[in-house]
PDB file of C-alpha atoms and ligand atoms in Angstrom:
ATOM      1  CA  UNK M   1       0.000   0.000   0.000  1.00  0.00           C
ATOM      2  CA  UNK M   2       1.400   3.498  -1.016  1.00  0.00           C
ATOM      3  CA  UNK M   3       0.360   6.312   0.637  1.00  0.00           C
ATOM      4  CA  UNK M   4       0.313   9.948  -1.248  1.00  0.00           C
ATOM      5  CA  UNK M   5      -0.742  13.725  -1.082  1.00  0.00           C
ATOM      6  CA  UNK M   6      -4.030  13.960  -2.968  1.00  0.00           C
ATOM      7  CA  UNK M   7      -3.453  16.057  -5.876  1.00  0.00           C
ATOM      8  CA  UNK M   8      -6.812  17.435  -7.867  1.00  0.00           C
ATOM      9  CA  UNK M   9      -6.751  15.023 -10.530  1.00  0.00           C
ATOM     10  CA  UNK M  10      -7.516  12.127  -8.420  1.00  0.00           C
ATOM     11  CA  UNK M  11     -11.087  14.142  -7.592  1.00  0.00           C
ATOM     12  CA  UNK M  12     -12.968  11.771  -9.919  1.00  0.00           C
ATOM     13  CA  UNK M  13     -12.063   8.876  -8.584  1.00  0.00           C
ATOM     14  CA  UNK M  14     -11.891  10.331  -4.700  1.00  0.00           C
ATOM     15  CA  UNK M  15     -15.646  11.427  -4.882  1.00  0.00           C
ATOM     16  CA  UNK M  16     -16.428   7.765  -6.532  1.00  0.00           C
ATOM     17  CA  UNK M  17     -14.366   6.351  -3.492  1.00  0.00           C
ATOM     18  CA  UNK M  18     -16.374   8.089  -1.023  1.00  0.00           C
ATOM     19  CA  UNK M  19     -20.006   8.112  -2.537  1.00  0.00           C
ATOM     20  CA  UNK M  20     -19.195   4.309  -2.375  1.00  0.00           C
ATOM     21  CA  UNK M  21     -17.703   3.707   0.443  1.00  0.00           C
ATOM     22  CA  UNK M  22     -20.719   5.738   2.467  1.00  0.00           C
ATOM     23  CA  UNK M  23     -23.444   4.017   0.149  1.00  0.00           C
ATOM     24  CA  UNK M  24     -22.026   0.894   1.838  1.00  0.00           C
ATOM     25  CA  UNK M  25     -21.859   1.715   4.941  1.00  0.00           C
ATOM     26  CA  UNK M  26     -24.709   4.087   5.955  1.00  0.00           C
ATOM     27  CA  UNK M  27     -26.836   3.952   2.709  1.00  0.00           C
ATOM     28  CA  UNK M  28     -27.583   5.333  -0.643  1.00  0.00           C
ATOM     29  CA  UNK M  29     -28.653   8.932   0.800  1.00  0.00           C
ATOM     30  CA  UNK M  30     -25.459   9.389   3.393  1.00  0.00           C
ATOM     31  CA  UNK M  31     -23.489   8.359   0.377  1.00  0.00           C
ATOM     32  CA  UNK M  32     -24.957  11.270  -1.992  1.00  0.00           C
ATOM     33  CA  UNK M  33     -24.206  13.528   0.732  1.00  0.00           C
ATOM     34  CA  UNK M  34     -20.595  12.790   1.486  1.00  0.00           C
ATOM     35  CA  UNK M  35     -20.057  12.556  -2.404  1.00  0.00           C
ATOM     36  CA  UNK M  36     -21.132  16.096  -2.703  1.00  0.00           C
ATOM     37  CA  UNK M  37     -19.321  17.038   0.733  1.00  0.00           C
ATOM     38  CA  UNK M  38     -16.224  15.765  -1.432  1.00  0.00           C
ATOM     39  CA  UNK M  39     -17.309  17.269  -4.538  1.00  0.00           C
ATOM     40  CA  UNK M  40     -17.707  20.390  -2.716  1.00  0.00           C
ATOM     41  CA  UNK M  41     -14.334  20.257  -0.127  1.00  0.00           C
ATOM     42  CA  UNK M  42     -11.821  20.026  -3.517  1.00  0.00           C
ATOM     43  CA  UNK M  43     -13.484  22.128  -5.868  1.00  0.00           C
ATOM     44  CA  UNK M  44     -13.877  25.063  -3.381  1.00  0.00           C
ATOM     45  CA  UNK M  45     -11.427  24.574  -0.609  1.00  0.00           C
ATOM     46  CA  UNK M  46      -7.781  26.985  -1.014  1.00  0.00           C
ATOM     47  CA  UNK M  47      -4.885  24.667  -1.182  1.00  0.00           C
ATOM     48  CA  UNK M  48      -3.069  26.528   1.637  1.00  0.00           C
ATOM     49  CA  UNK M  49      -6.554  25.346   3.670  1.00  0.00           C
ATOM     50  CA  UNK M  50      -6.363  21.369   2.421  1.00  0.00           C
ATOM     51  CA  UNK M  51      -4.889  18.473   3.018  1.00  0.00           C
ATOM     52  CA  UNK M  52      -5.145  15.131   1.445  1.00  0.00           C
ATOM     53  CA  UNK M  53      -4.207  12.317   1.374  1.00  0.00           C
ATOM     54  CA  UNK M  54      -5.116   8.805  -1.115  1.00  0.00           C
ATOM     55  CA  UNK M  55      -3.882   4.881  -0.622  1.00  0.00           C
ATOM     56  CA  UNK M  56      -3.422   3.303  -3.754  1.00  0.00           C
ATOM     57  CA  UNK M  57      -3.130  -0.672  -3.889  1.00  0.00           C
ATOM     58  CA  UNK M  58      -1.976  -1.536  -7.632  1.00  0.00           C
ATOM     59  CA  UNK M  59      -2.281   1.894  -8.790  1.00  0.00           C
ATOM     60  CA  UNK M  60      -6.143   2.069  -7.443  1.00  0.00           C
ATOM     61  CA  UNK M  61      -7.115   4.160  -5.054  1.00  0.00           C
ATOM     62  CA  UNK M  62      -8.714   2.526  -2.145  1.00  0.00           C
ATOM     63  CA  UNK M  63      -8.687   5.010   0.863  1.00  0.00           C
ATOM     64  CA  UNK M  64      -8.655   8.807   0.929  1.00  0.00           C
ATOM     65  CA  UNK M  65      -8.848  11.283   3.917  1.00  0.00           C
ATOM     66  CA  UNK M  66      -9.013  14.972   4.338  1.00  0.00           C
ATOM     67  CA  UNK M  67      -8.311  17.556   6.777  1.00  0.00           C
ATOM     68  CA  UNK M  68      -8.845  21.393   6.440  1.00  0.00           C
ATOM     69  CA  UNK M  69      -8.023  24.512   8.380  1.00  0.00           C
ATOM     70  CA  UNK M  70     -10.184  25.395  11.680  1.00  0.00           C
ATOM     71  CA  UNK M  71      -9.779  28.884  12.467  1.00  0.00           C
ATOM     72  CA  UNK M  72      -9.433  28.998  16.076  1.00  0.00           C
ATOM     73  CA  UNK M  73      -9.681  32.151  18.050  1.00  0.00           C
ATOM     74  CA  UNK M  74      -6.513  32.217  19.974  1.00  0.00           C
ATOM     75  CA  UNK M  75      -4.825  31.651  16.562  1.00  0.00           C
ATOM     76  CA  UNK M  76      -3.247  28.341  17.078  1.00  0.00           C
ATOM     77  CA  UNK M  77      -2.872  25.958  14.123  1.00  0.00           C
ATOM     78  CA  UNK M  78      -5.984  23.901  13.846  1.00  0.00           C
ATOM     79  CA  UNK M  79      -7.187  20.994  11.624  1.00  0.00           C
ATOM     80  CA  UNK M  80     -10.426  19.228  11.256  1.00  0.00           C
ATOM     81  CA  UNK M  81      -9.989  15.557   9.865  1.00  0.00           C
ATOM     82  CA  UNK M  82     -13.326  15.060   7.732  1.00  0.00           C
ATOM     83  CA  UNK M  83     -13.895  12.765   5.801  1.00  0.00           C
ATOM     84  CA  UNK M  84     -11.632   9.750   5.542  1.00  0.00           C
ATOM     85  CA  UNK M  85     -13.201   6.444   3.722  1.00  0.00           C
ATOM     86  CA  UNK M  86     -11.626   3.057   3.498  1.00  0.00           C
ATOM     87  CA  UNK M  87     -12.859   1.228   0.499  1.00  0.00           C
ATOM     88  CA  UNK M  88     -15.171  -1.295   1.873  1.00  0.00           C
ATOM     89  CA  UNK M  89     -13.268  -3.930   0.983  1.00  0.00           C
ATOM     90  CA  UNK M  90     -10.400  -3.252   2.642  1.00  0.00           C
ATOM     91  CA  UNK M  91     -11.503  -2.136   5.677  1.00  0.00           C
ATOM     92  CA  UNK M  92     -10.737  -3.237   9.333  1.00  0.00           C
ATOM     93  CA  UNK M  93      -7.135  -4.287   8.107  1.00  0.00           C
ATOM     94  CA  UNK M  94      -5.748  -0.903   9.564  1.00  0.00           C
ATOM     95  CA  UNK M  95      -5.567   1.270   6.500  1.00  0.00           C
ATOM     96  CA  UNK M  96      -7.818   3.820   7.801  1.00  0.00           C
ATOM     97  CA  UNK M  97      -5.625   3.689  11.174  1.00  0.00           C
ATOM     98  CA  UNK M  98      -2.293   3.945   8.367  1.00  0.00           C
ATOM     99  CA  UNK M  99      -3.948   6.992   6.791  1.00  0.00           C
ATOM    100  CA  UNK M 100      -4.927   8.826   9.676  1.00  0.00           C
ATOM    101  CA  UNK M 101      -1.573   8.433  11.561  1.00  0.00           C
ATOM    102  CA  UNK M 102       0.319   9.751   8.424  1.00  0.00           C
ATOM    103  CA  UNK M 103      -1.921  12.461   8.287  1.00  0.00           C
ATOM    104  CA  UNK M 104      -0.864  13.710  11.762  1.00  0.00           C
ATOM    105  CA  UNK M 105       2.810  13.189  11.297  1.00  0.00           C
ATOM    106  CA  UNK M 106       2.605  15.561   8.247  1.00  0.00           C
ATOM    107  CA  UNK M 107       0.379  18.246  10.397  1.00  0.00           C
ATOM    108  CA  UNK M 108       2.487  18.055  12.978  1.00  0.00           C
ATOM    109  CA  UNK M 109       5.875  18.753  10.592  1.00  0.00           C
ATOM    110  CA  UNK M 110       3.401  21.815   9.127  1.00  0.00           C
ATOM    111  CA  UNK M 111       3.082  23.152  12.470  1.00  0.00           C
ATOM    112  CA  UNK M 112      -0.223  22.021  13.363  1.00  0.00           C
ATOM    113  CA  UNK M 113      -1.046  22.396  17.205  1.00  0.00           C
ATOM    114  CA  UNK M 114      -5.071  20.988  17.650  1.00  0.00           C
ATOM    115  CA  UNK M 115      -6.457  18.741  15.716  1.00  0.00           C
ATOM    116  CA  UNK M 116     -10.246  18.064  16.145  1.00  0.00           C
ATOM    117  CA  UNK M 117     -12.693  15.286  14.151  1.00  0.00           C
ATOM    118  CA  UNK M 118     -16.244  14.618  14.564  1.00  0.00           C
ATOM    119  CA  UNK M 119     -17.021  10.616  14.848  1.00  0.00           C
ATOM    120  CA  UNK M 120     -17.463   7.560  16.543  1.00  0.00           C
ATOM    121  CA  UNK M 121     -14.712   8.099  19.565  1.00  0.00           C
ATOM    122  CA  UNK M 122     -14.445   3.758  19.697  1.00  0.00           C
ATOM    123  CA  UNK M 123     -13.058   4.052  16.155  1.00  0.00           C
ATOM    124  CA  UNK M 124     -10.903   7.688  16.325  1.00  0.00           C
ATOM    125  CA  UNK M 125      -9.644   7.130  19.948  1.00  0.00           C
ATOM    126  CA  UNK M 126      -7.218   4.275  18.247  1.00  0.00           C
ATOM    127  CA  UNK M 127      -5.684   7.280  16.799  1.00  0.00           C
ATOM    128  CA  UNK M 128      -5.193   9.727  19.727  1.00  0.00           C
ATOM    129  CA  UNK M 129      -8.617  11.304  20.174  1.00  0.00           C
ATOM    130  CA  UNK M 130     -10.542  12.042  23.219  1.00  0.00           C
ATOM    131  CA  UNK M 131     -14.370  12.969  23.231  1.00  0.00           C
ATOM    132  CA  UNK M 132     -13.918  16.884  24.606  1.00  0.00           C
ATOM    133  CA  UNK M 133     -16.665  19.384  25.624  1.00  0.00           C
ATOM    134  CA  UNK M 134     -17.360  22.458  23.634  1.00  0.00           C
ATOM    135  CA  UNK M 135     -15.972  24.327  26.750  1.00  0.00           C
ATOM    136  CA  UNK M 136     -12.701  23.203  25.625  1.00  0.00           C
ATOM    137  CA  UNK M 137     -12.961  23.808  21.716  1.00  0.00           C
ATOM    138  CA  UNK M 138     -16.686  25.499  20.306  1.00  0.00           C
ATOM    139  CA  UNK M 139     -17.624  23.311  17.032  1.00  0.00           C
ATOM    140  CA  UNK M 140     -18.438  25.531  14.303  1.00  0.00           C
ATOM    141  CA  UNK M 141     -21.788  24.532  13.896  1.00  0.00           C
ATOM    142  CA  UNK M 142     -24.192  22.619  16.146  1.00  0.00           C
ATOM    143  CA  UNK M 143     -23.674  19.282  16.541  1.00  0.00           C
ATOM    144  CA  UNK M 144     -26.326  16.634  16.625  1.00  0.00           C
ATOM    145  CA  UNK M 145     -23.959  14.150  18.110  1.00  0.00           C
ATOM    146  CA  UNK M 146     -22.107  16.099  20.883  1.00  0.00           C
ATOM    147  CA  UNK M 147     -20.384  12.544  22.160  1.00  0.00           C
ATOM    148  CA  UNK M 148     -18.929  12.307  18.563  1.00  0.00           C
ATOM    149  CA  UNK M 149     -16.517  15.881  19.156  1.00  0.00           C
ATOM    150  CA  UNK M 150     -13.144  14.790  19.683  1.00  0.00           C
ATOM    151  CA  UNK M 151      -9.495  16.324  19.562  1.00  0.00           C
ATOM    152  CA  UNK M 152      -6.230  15.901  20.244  1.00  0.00           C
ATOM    153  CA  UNK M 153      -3.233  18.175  20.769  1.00  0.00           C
ATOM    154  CA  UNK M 154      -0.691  17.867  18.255  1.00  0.00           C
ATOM    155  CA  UNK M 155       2.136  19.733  20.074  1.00  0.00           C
ATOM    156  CA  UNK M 156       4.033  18.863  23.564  1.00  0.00           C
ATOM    157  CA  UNK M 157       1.624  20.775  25.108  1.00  0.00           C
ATOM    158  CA  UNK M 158      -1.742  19.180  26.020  1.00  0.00           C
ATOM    159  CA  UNK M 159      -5.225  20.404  24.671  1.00  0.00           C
ATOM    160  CA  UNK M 160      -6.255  23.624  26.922  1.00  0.00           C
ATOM    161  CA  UNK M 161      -9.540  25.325  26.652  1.00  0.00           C
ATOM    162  CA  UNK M 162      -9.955  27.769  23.870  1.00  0.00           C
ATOM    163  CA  UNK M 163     -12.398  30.830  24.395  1.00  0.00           C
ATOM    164  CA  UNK M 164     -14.468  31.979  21.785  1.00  0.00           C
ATOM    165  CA  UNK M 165     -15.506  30.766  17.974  1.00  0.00           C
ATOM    166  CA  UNK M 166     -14.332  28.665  15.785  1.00  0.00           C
ATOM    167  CA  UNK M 167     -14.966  28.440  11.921  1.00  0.00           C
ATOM    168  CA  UNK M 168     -14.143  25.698   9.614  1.00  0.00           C
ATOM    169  CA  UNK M 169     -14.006  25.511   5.422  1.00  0.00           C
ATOM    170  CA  UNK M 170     -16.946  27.233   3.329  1.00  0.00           C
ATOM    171  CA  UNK M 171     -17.707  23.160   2.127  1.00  0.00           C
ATOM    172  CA  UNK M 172     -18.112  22.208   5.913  1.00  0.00           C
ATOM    173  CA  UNK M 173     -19.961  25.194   6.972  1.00  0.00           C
ATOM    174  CA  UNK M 174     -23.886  23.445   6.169  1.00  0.00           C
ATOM    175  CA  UNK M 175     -25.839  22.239   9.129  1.00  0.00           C
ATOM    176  CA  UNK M 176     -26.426  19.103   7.395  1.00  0.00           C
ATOM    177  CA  UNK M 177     -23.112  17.453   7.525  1.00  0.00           C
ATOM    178  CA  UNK M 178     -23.380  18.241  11.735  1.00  0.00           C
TER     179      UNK M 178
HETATM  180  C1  COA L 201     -14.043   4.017   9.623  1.00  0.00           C
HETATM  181  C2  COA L 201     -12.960   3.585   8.636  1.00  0.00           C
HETATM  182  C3  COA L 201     -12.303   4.812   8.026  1.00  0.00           C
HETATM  183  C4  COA L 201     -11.915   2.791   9.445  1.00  0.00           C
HETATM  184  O1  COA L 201     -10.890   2.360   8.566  1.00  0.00           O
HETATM  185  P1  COA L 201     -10.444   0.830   8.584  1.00  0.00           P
HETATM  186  O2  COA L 201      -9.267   0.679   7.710  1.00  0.00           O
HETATM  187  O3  COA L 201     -11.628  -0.021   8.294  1.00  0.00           O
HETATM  188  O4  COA L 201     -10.072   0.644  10.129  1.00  0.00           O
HETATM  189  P2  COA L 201      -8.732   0.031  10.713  1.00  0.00           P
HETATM  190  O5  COA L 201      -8.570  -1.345  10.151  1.00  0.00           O
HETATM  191  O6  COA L 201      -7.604   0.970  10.608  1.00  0.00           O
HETATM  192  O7  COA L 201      -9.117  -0.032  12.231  1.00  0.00           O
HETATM  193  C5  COA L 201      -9.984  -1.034  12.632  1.00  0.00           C
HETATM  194  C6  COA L 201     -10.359  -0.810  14.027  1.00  0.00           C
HETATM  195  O8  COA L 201     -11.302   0.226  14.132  1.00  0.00           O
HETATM  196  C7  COA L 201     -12.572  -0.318  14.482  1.00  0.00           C
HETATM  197  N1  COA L 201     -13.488   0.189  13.481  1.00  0.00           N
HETATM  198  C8  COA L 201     -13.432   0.090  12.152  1.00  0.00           C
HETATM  199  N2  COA L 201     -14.469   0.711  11.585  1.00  0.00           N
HETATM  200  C9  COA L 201     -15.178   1.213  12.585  1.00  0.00           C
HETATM  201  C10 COA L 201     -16.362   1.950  12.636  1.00  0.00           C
HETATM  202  N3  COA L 201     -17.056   2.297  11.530  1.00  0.00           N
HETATM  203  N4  COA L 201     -16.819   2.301  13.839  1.00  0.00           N
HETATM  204  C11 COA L 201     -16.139   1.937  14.954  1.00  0.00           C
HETATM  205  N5  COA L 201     -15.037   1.239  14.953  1.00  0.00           N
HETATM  206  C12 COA L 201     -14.559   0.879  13.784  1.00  0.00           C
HETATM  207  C13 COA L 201     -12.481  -1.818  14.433  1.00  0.00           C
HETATM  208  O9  COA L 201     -13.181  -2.364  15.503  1.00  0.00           O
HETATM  209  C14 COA L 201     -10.992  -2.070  14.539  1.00  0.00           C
HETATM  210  O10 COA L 201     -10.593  -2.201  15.872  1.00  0.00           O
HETATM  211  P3  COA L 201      -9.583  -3.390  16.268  1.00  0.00           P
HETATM  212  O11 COA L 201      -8.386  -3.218  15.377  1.00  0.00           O
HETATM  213  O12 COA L 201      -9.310  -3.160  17.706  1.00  0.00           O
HETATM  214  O13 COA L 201     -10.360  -4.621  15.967  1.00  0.00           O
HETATM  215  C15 COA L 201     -13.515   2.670   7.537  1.00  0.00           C
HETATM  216  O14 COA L 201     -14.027   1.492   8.104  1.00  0.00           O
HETATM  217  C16 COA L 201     -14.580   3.329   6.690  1.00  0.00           C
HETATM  218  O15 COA L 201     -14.283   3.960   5.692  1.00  0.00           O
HETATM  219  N6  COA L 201     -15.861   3.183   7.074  1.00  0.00           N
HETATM  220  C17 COA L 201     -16.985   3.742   6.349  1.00  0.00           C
HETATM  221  C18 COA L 201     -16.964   5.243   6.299  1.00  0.00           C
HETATM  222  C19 COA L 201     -16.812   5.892   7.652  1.00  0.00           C
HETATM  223  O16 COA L 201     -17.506   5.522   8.596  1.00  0.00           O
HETATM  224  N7  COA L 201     -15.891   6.850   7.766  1.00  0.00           N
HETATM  225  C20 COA L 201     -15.584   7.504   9.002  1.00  0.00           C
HETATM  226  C21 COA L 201     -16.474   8.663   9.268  1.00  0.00           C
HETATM  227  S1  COA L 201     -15.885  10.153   8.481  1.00  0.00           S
END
């Protein structure tokens, strides 16, 4: 398995990935909506805001993640990993753990200081998260699943309580995808 930056050519085959993969997992509707959340994320998203990454197996592509800037008020470096899809499969052989795990070791080298994700905290706490109240970081938007906010520090220093708002990508920024 190869792991490499997404670069916008791949989009095609991304968006296929994840309208898939969700169709699979959650159904035909939650995969329509994460295809356009795809669609949306790398035809509107500046580059200096995203970060992807793909896993190609023989040249396919068969996992992709993303992570985008969160503006955070005290003007650390923030990230918000959303989406990441394992084709189905290949799942639960630790590719999505793989991708994730590279994905922080390249934030961190960027300078990345809080990374946050919005899931199920059995799967993402294999990869560092902890569930966190929005005391410590505000989600942009309301959540419907407040157990499913999570972060994790990606400096020495451990996660601290940020004051204030936070505001993620223009593609993220819809009600329905919270
Ligand atoms: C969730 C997903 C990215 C995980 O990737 P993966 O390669 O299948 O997972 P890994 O093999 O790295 O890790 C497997 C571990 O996570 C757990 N796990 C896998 N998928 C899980 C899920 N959907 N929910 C909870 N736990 C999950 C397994 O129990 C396993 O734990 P174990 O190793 O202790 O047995 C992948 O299954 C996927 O794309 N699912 C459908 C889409 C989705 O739900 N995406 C995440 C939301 S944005």
């Amino acid at each position: 398995m190869l792991l490499e930056l997404f670069s916008a050519n791949q989009s095609p085959a991304v968006i296929q990935l994840f309208t898939e993969v969700f169709s699979d997992s959650e159904g035909k509707e939650e995969g329509q909506l994460i295809g356009h959340l795809v669609t949306d994320i790398v035809a509107n998203t500046k580059a200096e805001d995203l970060i992807g990454f793909v896993a190609l197996e023989d040249k396919e592509i068969v996992a992709s993640i993303f992570f985008s800037r969160l503006v955070l008020p005290n003007k650390q470096a923030g990230y918000i990993l959303s989406p990441v899809a394992v084709a189905t499969r290949q799942q639960g052989k630790g590719v999505g753990q793989k991708l994730i795990n590279a994905g922080i070791k390249h934030l961190r080298a960027l300078g990345g200081e809080v990374l946050v994700t919005y899931g199920d905290p059995s799967f993402y706490s294999k990869v560092g998260f902890s569930q966190i109240s929005q005391d410590m970081i505000k989600a942009p938007l309301v959540l419907s699943h407040p157990e499913g906010w999570l972060a994790q520090s990606l400096s020495e220093e451990p996660l601290v309580p940020i004051t204030g708002e936070t505001a993620c990508i223009e593609a993220l920024n819809h009600q329905k995808y919270w």
